[in-house]
């Protein structure tokens, strides 16, 4: 059965995934909107940077984030100057790393949804003298709701399943950075296979439920609408 450390890892993982998903929606929405509508020559570069975590090994991404946020890195120097210390091996560092690692899983569904809307609804709203902000909240968001739903589910689920980036940036500190994937790893390392089975089975059921929800509410989440 699950012990106190297992429950602590589950609660910390849910807290991390919820916070990261909220941040990803706030950060990813304007990025996705810009990618969907911009004609800038920088669009390809920005799109490639956003999608980089899809092909980059998590250990590589985690290593460079560790260096960047460490005491001698550019971000680490800034956080130290602000009196925040360094981010590696803290919950805050875990949040930053998770946001970067899961960014494409939120941006790409939103970008697809925004592109599928087209320009016609925006032009109609403009003729009715709606401001860009009003147009986005009253026209774009309702039309792009399946994209927002897909982005939220994928962002949350992907954060739940992280391992490599978590290991590199967060370490394995109980009640601080030890998430479910790390707890499973600990049980396997110590030969506690029964406990590893409980957590792994829970992750398996969760993953299936996420995909079932995704395909039920959004029949084809991988195709542009």
Coordinates of C-alpha atoms in Angstrom, one line a residue:
X1 CA 0.0 0.0 0.0
X2 CA 1.0 3.6 -0.2
X3 CA 3.0 5.1 2.6
X4 CA 3.4 8.7 3.8
X5 CA 6.2 9.4 1.4
X6 CA 4.1 8.1 -1.5
X7 CA 1.2 10.3 -0.6
X8 CA 3.6 13.3 -0.2
X9 CA 5.0 12.7 -3.7
X10 CA 1.4 12.4 -5.1
X11 CA 0.3 15.7 -3.5
X12 CA 3.5 17.5 -4.6
X13 CA 3.1 16.2 -8.2
X14 CA -0.5 17.4 -8.3
X15 CA 0.5 20.8 -6.9
X16 CA 3.3 21.1 -9.5
X17 CA 1.1 20.0 -12.4
X18 CA -1.7 22.4 -11.5
X19 CA 0.6 25.4 -11.1
X20 CA 2.6 24.6 -14.2
X21 CA -0.6 24.2 -16.3
X22 CA -2.0 27.6 -15.2
X23 CA 1.3 29.3 -16.0
X24 CA 1.6 27.5 -19.4
X25 CA -1.9 28.7 -20.4
X26 CA -1.0 32.3 -19.4
X27 CA 2.4 32.1 -21.2
X28 CA 1.5 29.8 -24.1
X29 CA -1.6 31.6 -25.2
X30 CA 0.1 34.8 -26.5
X31 CA 2.9 32.8 -28.0
X32 CA 0.4 30.5 -29.8
X33 CA -1.6 33.5 -31.0
X34 CA 1.6 35.2 -32.4
X35 CA 2.7 32.0 -34.1
X36 CA -0.7 31.6 -35.7
X37 CA -1.0 35.1 -37.1
X38 CA 2.5 36.5 -37.4
X39 CA 4.3 36.9 -40.8
X40 CA 7.6 37.7 -39.1
X41 CA 10.7 36.1 -40.3
X42 CA 11.4 35.1 -36.7
X43 CA 8.3 32.9 -36.7
X44 CA 10.2 29.7 -37.7
X45 CA 12.9 30.3 -35.1
X46 CA 10.4 30.9 -32.3
X47 CA 8.4 27.9 -33.3
X48 CA 11.5 25.7 -33.3
X49 CA 12.5 27.0 -29.9
X50 CA 9.1 26.3 -28.5
X51 CA 9.1 22.7 -30.0
X52 CA 12.7 22.0 -29.0
X53 CA 11.7 20.0 -25.8
X54 CA 9.8 17.5 -28.1
X55 CA 13.1 16.2 -29.6
X56 CA 15.7 17.2 -27.1
X57 CA 16.6 14.5 -24.5
X58 CA 15.2 15.6 -21.1
X59 CA 18.6 15.0 -19.5
X60 CA 20.2 17.5 -21.9
X61 CA 17.5 20.1 -21.3
X62 CA 17.7 19.6 -17.6
X63 CA 21.5 19.9 -17.6
X64 CA 21.5 23.2 -19.4
X65 CA 18.7 24.5 -17.2
X66 CA 20.7 23.4 -14.2
X67 CA 23.7 25.3 -15.4
X68 CA 21.7 28.4 -16.4
X69 CA 19.9 28.6 -13.0
X70 CA 22.9 27.6 -11.0
X71 CA 25.1 30.1 -9.0
X72 CA 27.3 30.8 -12.0
X73 CA 24.6 30.9 -14.7
X74 CA 22.9 34.0 -16.0
X75 CA 19.5 33.3 -14.4
X76 CA 21.2 32.3 -11.2
X77 CA 23.1 35.5 -11.0
X78 CA 19.9 37.5 -11.4
X79 CA 18.0 35.5 -8.8
X80 CA 20.9 35.8 -6.3
X81 CA 21.0 39.6 -6.9
X82 CA 17.3 39.7 -6.2
X83 CA 17.8 37.9 -2.9
X84 CA 16.0 34.8 -4.1
X85 CA 19.0 32.4 -4.0
X86 CA 19.4 29.9 -6.8
X87 CA 16.5 27.8 -8.3
X88 CA 18.0 24.3 -8.7
X89 CA 16.8 21.8 -6.2
X90 CA 13.9 23.9 -5.1
X91 CA 10.2 23.8 -6.0
X92 CA 10.5 27.1 -7.8
X93 CA 13.2 25.6 -10.0
X94 CA 11.0 22.6 -10.7
X95 CA 8.2 24.9 -11.8
X96 CA 10.4 26.8 -14.2
X97 CA 11.9 23.7 -15.7
X98 CA 8.5 22.0 -16.0
X99 CA 7.0 25.1 -17.8
X100 CA 9.8 25.0 -20.4
X101 CA 9.6 21.3 -20.8
X102 CA 5.9 21.1 -21.3
X103 CA 5.5 24.4 -23.3
X104 CA 5.0 22.7 -26.7
X105 CA 2.2 20.5 -25.4
X106 CA 0.2 23.7 -24.7
X107 CA 1.4 26.0 -27.5
X108 CA 0.9 23.7 -30.4
X109 CA -2.8 22.7 -29.7
X110 CA -3.6 26.4 -29.1
X111 CA -1.8 27.4 -32.3
X112 CA -3.7 24.8 -34.3
X113 CA -7.0 26.1 -32.8
X114 CA -6.2 29.7 -33.6
X115 CA -5.2 28.9 -37.1
X116 CA -8.4 26.9 -37.7
X117 CA -10.6 29.9 -36.7
X118 CA -9.2 31.9 -39.6
X119 CA -9.6 35.7 -40.1
X120 CA -13.3 35.9 -41.0
X121 CA -14.6 36.0 -37.4
X122 CA -12.0 38.6 -36.5
X123 CA -13.0 40.8 -39.4
X124 CA -16.7 40.6 -38.5
X125 CA -15.9 41.5 -34.9
X126 CA -13.8 44.5 -36.2
X127 CA -16.7 45.7 -38.3
X128 CA -18.8 45.7 -35.1
X129 CA -16.2 47.9 -33.5
X130 CA -15.1 45.3 -31.0
X131 CA -11.7 45.9 -29.5
X132 CA -9.0 43.3 -30.0
X133 CA -9.3 42.3 -26.3
X134 CA -13.1 42.0 -26.6
X135 CA -12.7 40.0 -29.8
X136 CA -10.3 37.6 -28.2
X137 CA -12.5 36.9 -25.1
X138 CA -15.9 36.9 -26.8
X139 CA -15.1 35.4 -30.2
X140 CA -11.7 33.6 -30.2
X141 CA -11.8 31.9 -26.8
X142 CA -15.3 30.3 -27.4
X143 CA -14.3 29.1 -30.9
X144 CA -10.9 27.8 -29.6
X145 CA -12.3 26.1 -26.6
X146 CA -11.4 22.6 -27.8
X147 CA -7.8 23.8 -28.3
X148 CA -7.7 25.2 -24.7
X149 CA -9.1 21.9 -23.4
X150 CA -6.6 19.8 -25.2
X151 CA -3.7 22.1 -24.2
X152 CA -4.8 22.0 -20.5
X153 CA -5.1 18.2 -20.5
X154 CA -1.8 17.6 -22.3
X155 CA 0.1 20.2 -20.3
X156 CA -1.1 18.7 -17.0
X157 CA -0.5 15.1 -18.0
X158 CA 2.9 15.8 -19.4
X159 CA 4.0 17.5 -16.2
X160 CA 2.7 14.6 -14.1
X161 CA 4.9 12.2 -16.1
X162 CA 8.2 14.1 -16.0
X163 CA 11.4 12.3 -14.9
X164 CA 14.6 13.4 -16.6
X165 CA 14.2 17.1 -16.2
X166 CA 12.9 16.6 -12.7
X167 CA 15.9 14.6 -11.8
X168 CA 18.4 17.1 -13.1
X169 CA 16.8 20.3 -11.8
X170 CA 14.9 19.2 -8.8
X171 CA 16.9 16.3 -7.4
X172 CA 15.1 13.9 -5.1
X173 CA 14.3 15.9 -1.9
X174 CA 11.3 14.6 0.1
X175 CA 8.3 17.0 0.3
X176 CA 10.2 19.5 -1.8
X177 CA 11.1 18.1 -5.2
X178 CA 10.3 14.4 -5.0
X179 CA 7.5 13.8 -7.4
X180 CA 5.7 10.5 -8.3
X181 CA 8.2 9.5 -11.0
X182 CA 11.1 9.9 -8.6
X183 CA 9.3 8.0 -5.9
X184 CA 8.8 5.1 -8.3
X185 CA 12.5 5.2 -9.1
X186 CA 13.3 5.1 -5.4
X187 CA 11.1 2.1 -4.8
X188 CA 12.7 0.2 -7.7
X189 CA 16.2 1.2 -6.5
X190 CA 15.6 -0.2 -3.0
X191 CA 13.8 -3.4 -4.3
X192 CA 10.4 -2.3 -3.0
X193 CA 8.5 -3.5 -6.1
X194 CA 5.1 -3.8 -4.4
X195 CA 5.1 0.0 -3.7
X196 CA 6.5 0.7 -7.2
X197 CA 3.6 -1.4 -8.6
X198 CA 1.0 0.6 -6.7
X199 CA 2.3 4.0 -8.0
X200 CA 3.0 2.7 -11.5
X201 CA -0.5 1.2 -11.8
X202 CA -1.9 4.5 -10.6
X203 CA 0.1 6.3 -13.3
X204 CA -1.1 3.8 -15.9
X205 CA -4.7 4.3 -15.0
X206 CA -4.3 8.1 -14.9
X207 CA -2.6 8.1 -18.4
X208 CA -5.4 6.0 -19.9
X209 CA -8.0 8.3 -18.3
X210 CA -6.3 11.3 -19.7
X211 CA -6.3 9.9 -23.2
X212 CA -9.8 8.7 -22.9
X213 CA -10.9 12.2 -21.8
X214 CA -8.9 13.8 -24.6
X215 CA -10.4 11.6 -27.3
X216 CA -13.9 11.8 -25.9
X217 CA -14.1 15.6 -25.6
X218 CA -11.9 16.3 -28.6
X219 CA -12.4 13.5 -31.2
X220 CA -9.1 14.2 -33.1
X221 CA -6.8 16.3 -30.9
X222 CA -3.8 15.9 -33.3
X223 CA -5.6 17.4 -36.4
X224 CA -6.0 21.1 -37.0
X225 CA -9.7 22.0 -36.7

